[in-house]
Amino acid sequence: MTHLDVFDRHESEVRSYCRSFPAVFERAEGSYLYDTDGRAYLDFFAGASALNYGHNHPQLKQALLEYIGNNGIAHSLDMGSRAKAEFLEAFHAYILEPRGMNYRIQFPGPTGTNSVEAALKLARKVKGREQIISFTNAFHGMSLGALAVTGNAFKRAGAGVPLGYASPMPYCDYFGPEADTIAYMDRLLGDTSSGIDKPAAVIIETIQAEGGVNVANKEWLQRLQALCRKHDMLLIVDDIQAGCGRTGPFFSFEGMGSEPDIVCLSKSLSGFGLPMAITLIKPEHDIWEPGEHNGTFRGNNLAFVTAKRALELFWADDRLSRQVQAKAELIRQGLQRVCNKYPQARGRVKGRGMLQGIEFEHVELAATASRIAFQHGLVIETSGSQDQVLKLLPPLTISEADLKRGLELIERSVGEAIAELGIAPSKAASGSR
Ligand code: PLP
């Protein structure tokens, strides 16, 4: 058995998830993780949405093992490789073409923040301007450009240098449903004395997963797009956490009337948890010089192999999308039941698709429930500026039985967290949106 103290002894203080989930994991299959004692944990975190198709999906694993067995090239910078060619063709055939989307595909470095950096650089180059509009509670990654458009003060402080060239604006419903934040931005952008320098682009998450599972509604997204067109700004959608089927369709902005100029994708793109990211660029904006944005690990061919297989398996038809919609409804009902059962928790169900959560007015409840859930064998994260949201990210492929089991564990854990924190029963109302 491996003990956790090895991490205390050797790993940097910066480690985090091993503090929230104190176990040493050894194996994983489908929706379950197993620690070195063989204890099973139901995974409602799924690698922060990097494992949308579960752990070690047998057909993805098979494709990978065959590829390695045949001495398939593992690393190729951005040289031509068969695996990359096949991924590009599959992405075009299964994702872009059926949706009538015309984008060039850039391979930045293999992480989400790499994709965001590429998007921001390119937008600035296209428009010849420096500012980017970002949003309250946004999360786009840890490198300096991405951090500058991220809201969280703790993460921003880690930069150690001033973070500039970003103009934060209120996200949808930031001031509640009555305030018209699009009109507010329109007024500022149209007023040459507002103090806002003309931006190159807007960067948006359709659902702010890290920022507290905040959802931008369809009308707001449509008006945001119109605002971008009116003020000559590019629209960048960061679909790193909400994309790859998490909300039902492949892209979280499908059916929302959005036609982004640039799209950032990573996390579940490889389908197997292998590092991989792309930046989708409308052809008219693809003005990079060859090699202008570079990186050693842009050619993770193992990821290309599993990514292509995942596209064939899950995106040749709309079966997965429909299953996600059905499971999303089960999640909504399960979470609403928790809110109704414990009105004293003052919980509110938030989210879309299989990216949902409960925001508690008693902010410490989410972290306490997460800790207790782990003791009961459920891995579930918190999010939001005060970690006030218990956030669900189960694999999209989870069985209905496991989904229900996880929801029951959440109900039990929230009940025990309320008892532990001594939150007295009350008649307070709970709601949903
Ligand atoms: N953008 C969004 C919306 C994310 O959720 C994340 C990570 O959680 C990132 C960017 C950064 O991705 P990475 O951690 O792979 O750099």
JSON list of N, CA and C in Angstrom, two decimals, residues 198-223:
[
{"chain": "A", "resi": 198, "resn": "LYS", "atom": "N", "xyz": [-10.84, 50.31, -27.11]},
{"chain": "A", "resi": 198, "resn": "LYS", "atom": "CA", "xyz": [-11.55, 49.40, -28.02]},
{"chain": "A", "resi": 198, "resn": "LYS", "atom": "C", "xyz": [-10.91, 48.00, -27.98]},
{"chain": "A", "resi": 199, "resn": "PRO", "atom": "N", "xyz": [-11.70, 46.97, -27.65]},
{"chain": "A", "resi": 199, "resn": "PRO", "atom": "CA", "xyz": [-11.11, 45.63, -27.51]},
{"chain": "A", "resi": 199, "resn": "PRO", "atom": "C", "xyz": [-10.94, 44.91, -28.84]},
{"chain": "A", "resi": 200, "resn": "ALA", "atom": "N", "xyz": [-10.05, 43.92, -28.83]},
{"chain": "A", "resi": 200, "resn": "ALA", "atom": "CA", "xyz": [-9.88, 43.04, -30.00]},
{"chain": "A", "resi": 200, "resn": "ALA", "atom": "C", "xyz": [-10.94, 41.96, -30.00]},
{"chain": "A", "resi": 201, "resn": "ALA", "atom": "N", "xyz": [-11.31, 41.50, -28.81]},
{"chain": "A", "resi": 201, "resn": "ALA", "atom": "CA", "xyz": [-12.19, 40.32, -28.73]},
{"chain": "A", "resi": 201, "resn": "ALA", "atom": "C", "xyz": [-12.88, 40.24, -27.37]},
{"chain": "A", "resi": 202, "resn": "VAL", "atom": "N", "xyz": [-13.88, 39.37, -27.35]},
{"chain": "A", "resi": 202, "resn": "VAL", "atom": "CA", "xyz": [-14.55, 38.98, -26.11]},
{"chain": "A", "resi": 202, "resn": "VAL", "atom": "C", "xyz": [-14.25, 37.50, -25.92]},
{"chain": "A", "resi": 203, "resn": "ILE", "atom": "N", "xyz": [-13.89, 37.11, -24.70]},
{"chain": "A", "resi": 203, "resn": "ILE", "atom": "CA", "xyz": [-13.72, 35.67, -24.43]},
{"chain": "A", "resi": 203, "resn": "ILE", "atom": "C", "xyz": [-14.75, 35.24, -23.40]},
{"chain": "A", "resi": 204, "resn": "ILE", "atom": "N", "xyz": [-15.47, 34.16, -23.73]},
{"chain": "A", "resi": 204, "resn": "ILE", "atom": "CA", "xyz": [-16.63, 33.77, -22.91]},
{"chain": "A", "resi": 204, "resn": "ILE", "atom": "C", "xyz": [-16.70, 32.26, -22.74]},
{"chain": "A", "resi": 205, "resn": "GLU", "atom": "N", "xyz": [-17.12, 31.83, -21.56]},
{"chain": "A", "resi": 205, "resn": "GLU", "atom": "CA", "xyz": [-17.54, 30.43, -21.36]},
{"chain": "A", "resi": 205, "resn": "GLU", "atom": "C", "xyz": [-19.07, 30.46, -21.34]},
{"chain": "A", "resi": 206, "resn": "THR", "atom": "N", "xyz": [-19.70, 29.57, -22.08]},
{"chain": "A", "resi": 206, "resn": "THR", "atom": "CA", "xyz": [-21.18, 29.56, -22.07]},
{"chain": "A", "resi": 206, "resn": "THR", "atom": "C", "xyz": [-21.71, 29.12, -20.71]},
{"chain": "A", "resi": 207, "resn": "ILE", "atom": "N", "xyz": [-20.91, 28.31, -20.02]},
{"chain": "A", "resi": 207, "resn": "ILE", "atom": "CA", "xyz": [-21.19, 27.97, -18.61]},
{"chain": "A", "resi": 207, "resn": "ILE", "atom": "C", "xyz": [-19.87, 28.14, -17.87]},
{"chain": "A", "resi": 208, "resn": "GLN", "atom": "N", "xyz": [-19.89, 28.95, -16.82]},
{"chain": "A", "resi": 208, "resn": "GLN", "atom": "CA", "xyz": [-18.66, 29.13, -16.05]},
{"chain": "A", "resi": 208, "resn": "GLN", "atom": "C", "xyz": [-18.56, 28.01, -15.03]},
{"chain": "A", "resi": 209, "resn": "ALA", "atom": "N", "xyz": [-17.85, 26.96, -15.42]},
{"chain": "A", "resi": 209, "resn": "ALA", "atom": "CA", "xyz": [-17.80, 25.77, -14.57]},
{"chain": "A", "resi": 209, "resn": "ALA", "atom": "C", "xyz": [-17.01, 26.03, -13.29]},
{"chain": "A", "resi": 210, "resn": "GLU", "atom": "N", "xyz": [-15.78, 26.54, -13.45]},
{"chain": "A", "resi": 210, "resn": "GLU", "atom": "CA", "xyz": [-14.95, 26.81, -12.27]},
{"chain": "A", "resi": 210, "resn": "GLU", "atom": "C", "xyz": [-15.51, 27.99, -11.48]},
{"chain": "A", "resi": 211, "resn": "GLY", "atom": "N", "xyz": [-16.12, 28.92, -12.19]},
{"chain": "A", "resi": 211, "resn": "GLY", "atom": "CA", "xyz": [-16.60, 30.16, -11.57]},
{"chain": "A", "resi": 211, "resn": "GLY", "atom": "C", "xyz": [-17.89, 30.00, -10.79]},
{"chain": "A", "resi": 212, "resn": "GLY", "atom": "N", "xyz": [-18.43, 28.77, -10.71]},
{"chain": "A", "resi": 212, "resn": "GLY", "atom": "CA", "xyz": [-19.63, 28.56, -9.89]},
{"chain": "A", "resi": 212, "resn": "GLY", "atom": "C", "xyz": [-20.82, 28.04, -10.67]},
{"chain": "A", "resi": 213, "resn": "VAL", "atom": "N", "xyz": [-20.57, 27.39, -11.81]},
{"chain": "A", "resi": 213, "resn": "VAL", "atom": "CA", "xyz": [-21.65, 26.81, -12.64]},
{"chain": "A", "resi": 213, "resn": "VAL", "atom": "C", "xyz": [-22.68, 27.90, -13.01]},
{"chain": "A", "resi": 214, "resn": "ASN", "atom": "N", "xyz": [-22.18, 29.02, -13.48]},
{"chain": "A", "resi": 214, "resn": "ASN", "atom": "CA", "xyz": [-23.06, 30.11, -13.93]},
{"chain": "A", "resi": 214, "resn": "ASN", "atom": "C", "xyz": [-23.37, 29.90, -15.41]},
{"chain": "A", "resi": 215, "resn": "VAL", "atom": "N", "xyz": [-24.65, 30.02, -15.75]},
{"chain": "A", "resi": 215, "resn": "VAL", "atom": "CA", "xyz": [-25.09, 29.72, -17.12]},
{"chain": "A", "resi": 215, "resn": "VAL", "atom": "C", "xyz": [-25.43, 31.02, -17.84]},
{"chain": "A", "resi": 216, "resn": "ALA", "atom": "N", "xyz": [-24.90, 31.18, -19.04]},
{"chain": "A", "resi": 216, "resn": "ALA", "atom": "CA", "xyz": [-25.32, 32.30, -19.90]},
{"chain": "A", "resi": 216, "resn": "ALA", "atom": "C", "xyz": [-26.50, 31.81, -20.74]},
{"chain": "A", "resi": 217, "resn": "ASN", "atom": "N", "xyz": [-27.61, 32.54, -20.72]},
{"chain": "A", "resi": 217, "resn": "ASN", "atom": "CA", "xyz": [-28.78, 32.05, -21.46]},
{"chain": "A", "resi": 217, "resn": "ASN", "atom": "C", "xyz": [-28.66, 32.39, -22.95]},
{"chain": "A", "resi": 218, "resn": "LYS", "atom": "N", "xyz": [-29.53, 31.74, -23.72]},
{"chain": "A", "resi": 218, "resn": "LYS", "atom": "CA", "xyz": [-29.44, 31.83, -25.18]},
{"chain": "A", "resi": 218, "resn": "LYS", "atom": "C", "xyz": [-29.58, 33.27, -25.67]},
{"chain": "A", "resi": 219, "resn": "GLU", "atom": "N", "xyz": [-30.57, 33.97, -25.14]},
{"chain": "A", "resi": 219, "resn": "GLU", "atom": "CA", "xyz": [-30.79, 35.35, -25.61]},
{"chain": "A", "resi": 219, "resn": "GLU", "atom": "C", "xyz": [-29.56, 36.22, -25.32]},
{"chain": "A", "resi": 220, "resn": "TRP", "atom": "N", "xyz": [-28.99, 36.05, -24.15]},
{"chain": "A", "resi": 220, "resn": "TRP", "atom": "CA", "xyz": [-27.82, 36.83, -23.77]},
{"chain": "A", "resi": 220, "resn": "TRP", "atom": "C", "xyz": [-26.65, 36.52, -24.71]},
{"chain": "A", "resi": 221, "resn": "LEU", "atom": "N", "xyz": [-26.47, 35.23, -25.01]},
{"chain": "A", "resi": 221, "resn": "LEU", "atom": "CA", "xyz": [-25.37, 34.84, -25.91]},
{"chain": "A", "resi": 221, "resn": "LEU", "atom": "C", "xyz": [-25.57, 35.40, -27.31]},
{"chain": "A", "resi": 222, "resn": "GLN", "atom": "N", "xyz": [-26.84, 35.38, -27.75]},
{"chain": "A", "resi": 222, "resn": "GLN", "atom": "CA", "xyz": [-27.12, 35.94, -29.08]},
{"chain": "A", "resi": 222, "resn": "GLN", "atom": "C", "xyz": [-26.84, 37.44, -29.11]},
{"chain": "A", "resi": 223, "resn": "ARG", "atom": "N", "xyz": [-27.25, 38.10, -28.04]},
{"chain": "A", "resi": 223, "resn": "ARG", "atom": "CA", "xyz": [-27.01, 39.56, -27.99]},
{"chain": "A", "resi": 223, "resn": "ARG", "atom": "C", "xyz": [-25.52, 39.85, -27.84]}
]
